Short mmCIF file of C-alpha atoms in Angstrom, two decimals:
data_model
loop_
_atom_site.label_atom_id
_atom_site.label_comp_id
_atom_site.label_asym_id
_atom_site.label_seq_id
_atom_site.Cartn_x
_atom_site.Cartn_y
_atom_site.Cartn_z
CA GLY M 312 -26.97 -29.67 -15.40
CA VAL M 313 -27.18 -29.87 -11.83
CA GLU M 314 -30.00 -31.75 -10.24
CA PHE M 315 -31.99 -31.00 -7.11
CA LYS M 316 -32.06 -27.16 -7.80
CA THR M 317 -34.68 -26.54 -5.31
CA GLU M 318 -32.59 -28.24 -2.47
CA LEU M 319 -30.14 -26.38 -0.33
CA ILE M 320 -26.62 -26.17 -1.83
CA LYS M 321 -23.58 -24.86 0.22
CA ILE M 322 -20.50 -23.55 -1.61
CA ASP M 323 -17.45 -22.03 0.11
CA LEU M 324 -15.02 -20.14 -1.93
CA THR M 325 -13.81 -17.70 0.46
CA SER M 326 -10.32 -16.19 -0.13
CA ASN M 327 -9.71 -17.84 -3.53
CA GLN M 328 -8.70 -14.74 -5.70
CA ILE M 329 -11.87 -15.04 -7.82
CA THR M 330 -12.47 -12.11 -10.17
CA GLY M 331 -15.24 -10.73 -12.03
CA SER M 332 -18.98 -10.56 -11.23
CA LEU M 333 -21.24 -13.26 -9.54
CA PRO M 334 -23.17 -14.34 -12.61
CA GLY M 335 -27.00 -14.31 -13.09
CA SER M 336 -26.88 -17.90 -14.22
CA LEU M 337 -26.69 -18.89 -10.38
CA SER M 338 -30.41 -17.63 -10.09
CA GLN M 339 -31.47 -21.07 -11.20
CA PHE M 340 -30.84 -22.37 -7.94
CA ASP M 341 -33.50 -21.72 -5.15
CA LYS M 342 -31.55 -22.25 -2.05
CA LEU M 343 -27.88 -21.24 -2.22
CA ASP M 344 -25.45 -20.60 0.61
CA ILE M 345 -22.45 -19.24 -1.31
CA PHE M 346 -19.46 -17.89 0.80
CA VAL M 347 -17.25 -15.86 -1.47
CA ALA M 348 -15.83 -13.19 0.74
CA ASN M 349 -12.25 -11.99 0.47
CA ASN M 350 -11.99 -12.28 -3.45
CA LYS M 351 -11.58 -9.86 -6.22
CA ILE M 352 -15.39 -9.73 -7.10
CA SER M 353 -16.36 -6.54 -8.72
CA GLY M 354 -20.20 -7.06 -8.70
CA ILE M 355 -23.37 -9.09 -8.32
CA ALA M 356 -26.02 -9.81 -11.09
CA ASP M 357 -29.31 -8.08 -10.11
CA ALA M 358 -31.31 -11.38 -10.30
CA LEU M 359 -29.24 -12.97 -7.40
CA CYS M 360 -30.35 -9.88 -4.93
CA ASN M 361 -33.88 -11.25 -5.25
CA LYS M 362 -33.23 -14.79 -4.13
CA ALA M 363 -35.02 -14.67 -0.82
CA ASP M 364 -33.93 -18.19 0.47
CA TRP M 365 -30.27 -17.74 -0.25
CA MET M 366 -27.88 -17.48 2.64
CA GLY M 367 -30.27 -18.73 5.14
CA GLY M 368 -32.70 -16.08 4.20
CA GLY M 369 -30.26 -13.30 4.46
CA VAL M 370 -30.67 -12.15 0.84
CA GLY M 371 -34.35 -11.91 1.45
CA LYS M 372 -33.79 -9.55 4.46
CA PHE M 373 -30.87 -7.70 3.12
CA ASN M 374 -30.97 -8.00 -0.72
CA CYS M 375 -27.35 -7.68 -2.35
CA ASP M 376 -25.71 -6.84 1.15
CA GLY M 377 -26.88 -10.31 2.29
CA LEU M 378 -24.58 -11.82 -0.18
CA LEU M 379 -21.66 -9.36 -0.36
CA CYS M 380 -20.86 -5.88 0.92
CA PRO M 381 -20.66 -3.53 -1.90
CA ALA M 382 -17.39 -1.85 -3.14
CA ASP M 383 -15.99 0.59 -0.42
CA LYS M 384 -17.71 -1.23 2.36
CA TYR M 385 -16.84 -4.28 4.72
CA ALA M 386 -17.95 -6.51 7.30
CA PRO M 387 -15.62 -8.08 9.56
CA PHE M 388 -14.86 -11.78 9.16
CA VAL M 389 -17.76 -12.40 6.69
CA GLY M 390 -17.79 -9.61 3.99
CA ARG M 391 -21.54 -9.51 4.07
CA LYS M 392 -24.50 -8.16 6.27
CA GLN M 393 -25.52 -11.14 8.64
CA ASP M 394 -28.01 -8.98 10.83
CA ILE M 395 -28.38 -5.43 12.16
CA SER M 396 -25.50 -5.85 14.61
CA ASN M 397 -23.13 -6.71 11.74
CA PRO M 398 -23.82 -4.50 8.90
CA CYS M 399 -21.64 -3.49 5.97
CA GLN M 400 -19.63 -0.39 7.20
CA GLY M 401 -18.07 2.31 5.24
CA CYS M 402 -14.29 2.28 4.57
CA GLY M 403 -12.44 5.51 4.73
CA THR M 404 -9.61 3.95 2.63
CA GLY M 405 -11.84 1.94 0.21
CA THR M 406 -11.65 -1.53 -0.84
CA ASP M 407 -10.02 -0.84 -4.28
CA GLY M 408 -13.51 -1.61 -5.93
CA VAL M 409 -13.78 -5.00 -4.50
CA TRP M 410 -17.07 -6.62 -3.21
CA GLY M 411 -17.19 -8.84 -0.01
CA SER M 412 -14.36 -7.32 1.75
CA THR M 413 -13.79 -8.33 5.45
CA GLU M 414 -11.61 -5.23 6.11
CA CYS M 415 -10.61 -1.94 4.54
CA LEU M 416 -7.31 -1.26 2.65
CA THR M 417 -4.45 -0.16 4.85
CA GLU M 418 -3.01 2.99 4.25
CA GLN M 419 -0.11 1.33 2.53
CA GLU M 420 -2.36 -0.47 0.24
CA LYS M 421 -4.22 2.77 -0.64
CA LYS M 422 -0.99 4.30 -1.67
CA GLU M 423 0.03 1.39 -3.77
CA GLY M 424 -3.27 1.73 -5.64
CA LYS M 425 -3.47 -0.23 -8.85
CA GLN M 426 0.15 -1.11 -8.86
CA ARG M 427 -0.41 -4.05 -6.65
CA ASN M 428 -3.08 -5.34 -9.07
CA ILE M 429 -0.95 -5.01 -12.13
CA LEU M 430 2.00 -6.77 -10.17
CA GLU M 431 -0.25 -9.63 -9.09
CA SER M 432 -1.67 -10.08 -12.49
CA PHE M 433 1.82 -10.14 -13.78
CA TYR M 434 2.96 -12.86 -11.38
CA ARG M 435 0.05 -15.19 -12.38
CA ALA M 436 0.35 -14.63 -16.01
CA CYS M 437 4.10 -15.54 -15.75
CA ASN M 438 3.93 -18.60 -13.81
CA GLY M 439 5.10 -17.05 -10.57
CA ASP M 440 4.68 -20.17 -8.59
CA LEU M 441 7.73 -21.57 -10.66
CA TRP M 442 9.99 -18.72 -10.21
CA LEU M 443 13.29 -19.28 -8.55
CA HIS M 444 12.78 -16.34 -6.34
CA ASP M 445 9.40 -14.72 -5.46
CA ASP M 446 9.79 -13.62 -1.70
CA GLY M 447 6.81 -11.47 -0.78
CA TRP M 448 4.83 -11.72 -3.89
CA LEU M 449 1.26 -11.68 -3.33
CA ASP M 450 1.42 -11.49 0.48
CA PRO M 451 -1.22 -8.96 1.40
CA ASP M 452 0.78 -8.13 4.41
CA VAL M 453 4.02 -7.28 2.59
CA SER M 454 4.42 -3.91 0.68
CA ILE M 455 5.04 -4.30 -3.15
CA CYS M 456 8.21 -2.34 -2.44
CA ASP M 457 9.49 -5.47 -0.46
CA TRP M 458 8.57 -8.06 -3.15
CA TYR M 459 11.66 -9.75 -4.64
CA GLY M 460 12.90 -7.76 -7.54
CA ILE M 461 10.78 -4.66 -6.89
CA LYS M 462 12.12 -1.16 -6.03
CA CYS M 463 10.15 1.96 -5.18
CA GLU M 464 10.82 5.54 -4.96
CA SER M 465 10.58 5.14 -1.08
CA ASP M 466 8.83 3.91 1.79
CA ASP M 467 6.64 6.83 1.80
CA ASN M 468 6.12 6.87 -1.85
CA PRO M 469 5.48 3.24 -3.00
CA SER M 470 5.75 3.99 -6.73
CA VAL M 471 7.55 1.17 -8.64
CA VAL M 472 10.71 2.43 -10.27
CA SER M 473 12.34 -0.78 -11.00
CA ILE M 474 11.51 -4.47 -11.75
CA ASP M 475 14.72 -6.78 -11.82
CA LEU M 476 13.70 -10.43 -12.39
CA GLN M 477 16.51 -11.57 -14.46
CA SER M 478 17.28 -15.30 -14.59
CA ASN M 479 14.39 -16.05 -12.51
CA ASN M 480 12.47 -18.70 -14.69
CA LEU M 481 9.68 -16.60 -15.90
CA GLU M 482 7.24 -18.31 -18.51
CA GLY M 483 4.62 -17.03 -20.77
CA THR M 484 4.36 -13.49 -22.25
CA LEU M 485 5.00 -10.12 -20.43
CA PRO M 486 1.59 -8.36 -19.88
CA SER M 487 1.17 -5.10 -21.53
CA ALA M 488 -0.11 -3.64 -18.18
CA ILE M 489 3.39 -3.75 -16.93
CA TYR M 490 4.00 -0.62 -19.27
CA THR M 491 1.35 1.30 -17.40
CA LEU M 492 3.16 1.50 -14.17
CA PRO M 493 3.64 5.28 -14.23
CA THR M 494 7.07 5.57 -12.70
CA LEU M 495 8.75 2.50 -14.12
CA ARG M 496 12.24 3.50 -15.05
CA VAL M 497 14.04 0.03 -15.17
CA LEU M 498 12.81 -3.27 -16.55
CA ASN M 499 15.35 -6.21 -16.40
CA LEU M 500 14.05 -9.65 -17.74
CA GLN M 501 17.35 -10.87 -19.17
CA GLY M 502 18.21 -14.57 -19.01
CA ASN M 503 14.60 -15.74 -18.85
CA LEU M 504 15.01 -18.24 -21.87
CA TRP M 505 11.23 -19.24 -21.98
CA PHE M 506 9.68 -15.74 -21.78
CA ASP M 507 8.34 -13.61 -24.61
CA VAL M 508 8.19 -9.91 -24.64
CA LYS M 509 6.04 -7.91 -27.05
CA PHE M 510 5.75 -4.23 -27.20
CA ASP M 511 2.12 -3.44 -27.71
CA GLY M 512 1.39 -0.57 -25.19
CA ILE M 513 4.92 0.18 -24.50
CA GLU M 514 4.30 3.88 -25.51
CA SER M 515 2.63 4.10 -22.09
CA ALA M 516 6.00 3.30 -20.34
CA THR M 517 6.71 7.11 -20.46
CA SER M 518 9.41 6.88 -17.65
CA LEU M 519 11.13 3.72 -18.84
CA GLU M 520 14.99 4.51 -19.30
CA VAL M 521 16.44 0.98 -19.05
CA LEU M 522 15.32 -2.12 -20.73
CA ASP M 523 17.32 -5.32 -20.55
CA LEU M 524 16.21 -8.19 -22.62
CA GLU M 525 19.47 -9.89 -23.12
CA GLU M 526 19.77 -13.63 -23.59
CA MET M 527 15.94 -14.46 -23.97
CA ARG M 528 15.83 -16.02 -27.37
CA LEU M 529 13.84 -13.26 -28.84
CA PHE M 530 13.23 -13.42 -32.59
CA TYR M 531 12.37 -9.70 -33.00
CA VAL M 532 12.02 -6.48 -31.16
CA ASN M 533 9.68 -4.65 -33.44
CA GLY M 534 7.69 -2.16 -31.55
CA VAL M 535 10.37 -1.24 -28.97
CA GLY M 536 10.81 2.09 -30.80
CA ALA M 537 7.70 3.38 -29.21
CA ALA M 538 9.44 3.48 -25.85
CA LYS M 539 10.54 7.22 -26.50
CA SER M 540 12.25 7.70 -23.14
CA LEU M 541 14.80 4.63 -23.33
CA LYS M 542 18.32 5.65 -22.62
CA ARG M 543 19.86 1.99 -22.50
CA LEU M 544 18.50 -0.89 -24.41
CA ARG M 545 20.20 -4.45 -23.94
CA ILE M 546 19.22 -7.10 -26.67
CA GLY M 547 22.25 -9.10 -27.10
CA ARG M 548 22.50 -12.99 -27.32
CA ASN M 549 19.05 -13.28 -28.89
CA GLU M 550 17.84 -14.81 -32.11
CA LEU M 551 17.45 -11.59 -33.82
CA ASP M 552 17.63 -11.60 -37.77
CA ALA M 553 17.95 -7.84 -37.94
CA LEU M 554 17.65 -4.72 -35.92
CA PRO M 555 14.62 -2.60 -36.92
CA ASP M 556 15.19 0.90 -38.11
CA GLU M 557 13.04 2.26 -35.22
CA VAL M 558 15.72 1.54 -32.66
CA PHE M 559 17.83 4.32 -34.30
CA GLY M 560 14.88 6.75 -33.93
CA LEU M 561 15.07 6.34 -30.28
CA THR M 562 16.60 10.04 -29.69
CA ASN M 563 17.23 9.60 -26.05
CA LEU M 564 19.22 6.33 -26.42
CA GLU M 565 22.77 6.48 -25.00
CA VAL M 566 23.70 2.77 -24.90
CA LEU M 567 22.77 -0.04 -27.18
CA ASP M 568 24.13 -3.49 -26.18
CA MET M 569 23.81 -6.03 -29.12
#
């Protein structure tokens, strides 16, 4: 364990994409200055809000606010209440449930809603740092509609309708959350040889019409039959032993490329 738990410890993890809640196990430290604003933190363990000597005594004065502003509030630059002149202020556009915000969501971010979170998680799960092209991805100042491979309904309606990341060196497994994008009509992942696609949850993709999984070394496509809106399915140049009967139950299917 860590020694000197009664001495002052300083930790700065500002803007590090940290998720989850600040754990109660940190309460073992008597004096802790922990800077975690501008992350994706979703809460604080109750025990931490009673640590009077934390944050230079700020927690003793302001309780949880002395650590992080709660969801839908913000404090410029610091993400916490420092003093009476710099309190946690309300956000008209919200903070997407994030604690410790230093600014409110922009109107564009509010419109994008959970779609940005889904795409960010997709990027990280699929080794986005190694993609051949990732222009705009994860940039908080760039609309998701301007990220490489993403198309939306319009600038005024940033609902994702197409993801085209063919031959882009994706790795890992497609997160099922992608299927929950409500207006997704086209998903093109062809040519990503080290990428796996599973179909758990694809029934949620109620708008999906085009699915291109050609040349991906897939061994099976069992489960794809739950994508009832599919009109075009491309699954050629894979390692399929057989085509599952469920494919022939896709009543809206117009084109099957094998």
